[in-house]
């Protein structure tokens, strides 16, 4: 009887050990707004998170800045100095009055 109980206990413990815990490193784990990385023609590297009413952007690894959405179509985000524009899936980055730079990635 003890032998059967030990085998049953061992079987249950083995099954419990086979479960895979959720990895914190999983894509989107705990974060519904993933970061997309872009490299722009002017050499700028962006990490962009679109949040609906704003975009959170890290420029060349610096701390993130918030760019509020301009208008209701959700394709232009700007704080008056820095601007991200998305047209037909193409992201552009502009600073001040300079011509925006096309960016690839995402």
Short mmCIF file of C-alpha atoms in Angstrom, two decimals:
data_model
loop_
_atom_site.label_atom_id
_atom_site.label_comp_id
_atom_site.label_asym_id
_atom_site.label_seq_id
_atom_site.Cartn_x
_atom_site.Cartn_y
_atom_site.Cartn_z
CA UNK A 1 0.00 0.00 0.00
CA UNK A 2 2.80 2.45 0.89
CA UNK A 3 4.50 1.60 -2.37
CA UNK A 4 1.34 2.47 -4.36
CA UNK A 5 0.90 5.71 -2.40
CA UNK A 6 4.55 6.67 -3.01
CA UNK A 7 4.21 6.00 -6.74
CA UNK A 8 1.00 8.05 -6.92
CA UNK A 9 2.61 10.92 -4.98
CA UNK A 10 5.67 10.82 -7.20
CA UNK A 11 3.42 10.88 -10.29
CA UNK A 12 1.52 13.94 -9.05
CA UNK A 13 4.72 15.81 -8.16
CA UNK A 14 6.16 15.02 -11.60
CA UNK A 15 3.05 16.39 -13.32
CA UNK A 16 3.15 19.54 -11.21
CA UNK A 17 6.81 20.03 -12.09
CA UNK A 18 6.03 19.84 -15.82
CA UNK A 19 3.98 23.05 -15.76
CA UNK A 20 5.67 26.02 -17.40
CA UNK A 21 5.45 29.24 -15.42
CA UNK A 22 4.70 32.40 -17.40
CA UNK A 23 7.89 34.17 -18.34
CA UNK A 24 8.20 37.85 -17.52
CA UNK A 25 10.28 38.17 -20.67
CA UNK A 26 7.38 37.09 -22.91
CA UNK A 27 6.45 39.58 -25.60
CA UNK A 28 3.83 41.95 -24.24
CA UNK A 29 3.85 40.32 -20.80
CA UNK A 30 2.12 42.82 -18.53
CA UNK A 31 2.43 45.49 -21.23
CA UNK A 32 -0.32 45.93 -23.81
CA UNK A 33 1.75 48.60 -25.62
CA UNK A 34 4.91 47.03 -27.03
CA UNK A 35 7.94 49.10 -28.02
CA UNK A 36 8.89 49.30 -31.70
CA UNK A 37 12.46 50.18 -32.65
CA UNK A 38 13.24 52.41 -35.64
CA UNK A 39 16.37 53.74 -37.31
CA UNK A 40 15.95 57.00 -39.19
CA UNK A 41 17.79 58.20 -42.30
CA UNK A 42 19.54 60.88 -40.22
CA UNK A 43 20.95 58.17 -37.91
CA UNK A 44 18.49 58.75 -35.04
CA UNK A 45 17.40 55.60 -33.22
CA UNK A 46 13.88 55.63 -31.80
CA UNK A 47 12.04 53.30 -29.43
CA UNK A 48 8.35 54.11 -29.94
CA UNK A 49 5.34 53.03 -27.92
CA UNK A 50 1.96 54.14 -29.35
CA UNK A 51 -0.53 54.69 -26.55
CA UNK A 52 -3.56 55.96 -28.49
CA UNK A 53 -3.80 59.55 -27.29
CA UNK A 54 0.00 59.91 -27.15
CA UNK A 55 3.28 58.28 -28.12
CA UNK A 56 6.11 57.55 -25.74
CA UNK A 57 9.47 57.91 -27.50
CA UNK A 58 13.06 57.25 -26.47
CA UNK A 59 15.57 59.02 -28.74
CA UNK A 60 19.02 57.41 -28.99
CA UNK A 61 18.51 55.58 -25.69
CA UNK A 62 17.57 58.69 -23.68
CA UNK A 63 14.66 58.64 -21.21
CA UNK A 64 11.25 58.52 -22.85
CA UNK A 65 9.37 61.67 -23.79
CA UNK A 66 5.62 61.92 -24.25
CA UNK A 67 4.28 63.28 -27.54
CA UNK A 68 0.53 64.02 -27.46
CA UNK A 69 -1.61 63.09 -30.46
CA UNK A 70 -2.41 65.98 -32.77
CA UNK A 71 -5.96 65.62 -34.07
CA UNK A 72 -8.13 62.54 -33.93
CA UNK A 73 -6.65 60.34 -36.65
CA UNK A 74 -3.75 59.13 -34.44
CA UNK A 75 -1.07 59.59 -37.09
CA UNK A 76 0.79 62.67 -35.81
CA UNK A 77 2.28 63.05 -32.33
CA UNK A 78 4.08 66.21 -31.28
CA UNK A 79 5.11 68.30 -28.30
CA UNK A 80 5.79 71.32 -30.54
CA UNK A 81 9.49 70.55 -30.88
CA UNK A 82 9.66 66.82 -31.68
CA UNK A 83 7.18 65.17 -34.05
CA UNK A 84 6.41 61.64 -35.18
CA UNK A 85 4.21 61.21 -38.23
CA UNK A 86 2.87 57.90 -39.51
CA UNK A 87 1.52 57.86 -43.07
CA UNK A 88 0.55 54.55 -44.72
CA UNK A 89 2.68 52.66 -42.20
CA UNK A 90 5.78 54.83 -42.80
CA UNK A 91 7.11 56.59 -39.69
CA UNK A 92 8.92 59.93 -39.94
CA UNK A 93 10.76 61.83 -37.19
CA UNK A 94 11.21 65.57 -37.11
CA UNK A 95 12.84 68.04 -34.74
CA UNK A 96 11.93 71.71 -34.93
CA UNK A 97 11.54 73.02 -38.46
CA UNK A 98 13.96 70.53 -40.00
CA UNK A 99 12.72 68.29 -42.80
CA UNK A 100 11.41 65.07 -41.20
CA UNK A 101 13.60 62.01 -41.56
CA UNK A 102 12.08 58.72 -42.78
CA UNK A 103 12.54 55.82 -40.40
CA UNK A 104 12.54 52.06 -40.89
CA UNK A 105 11.87 49.27 -38.44
CA UNK A 106 8.86 48.72 -36.30
#
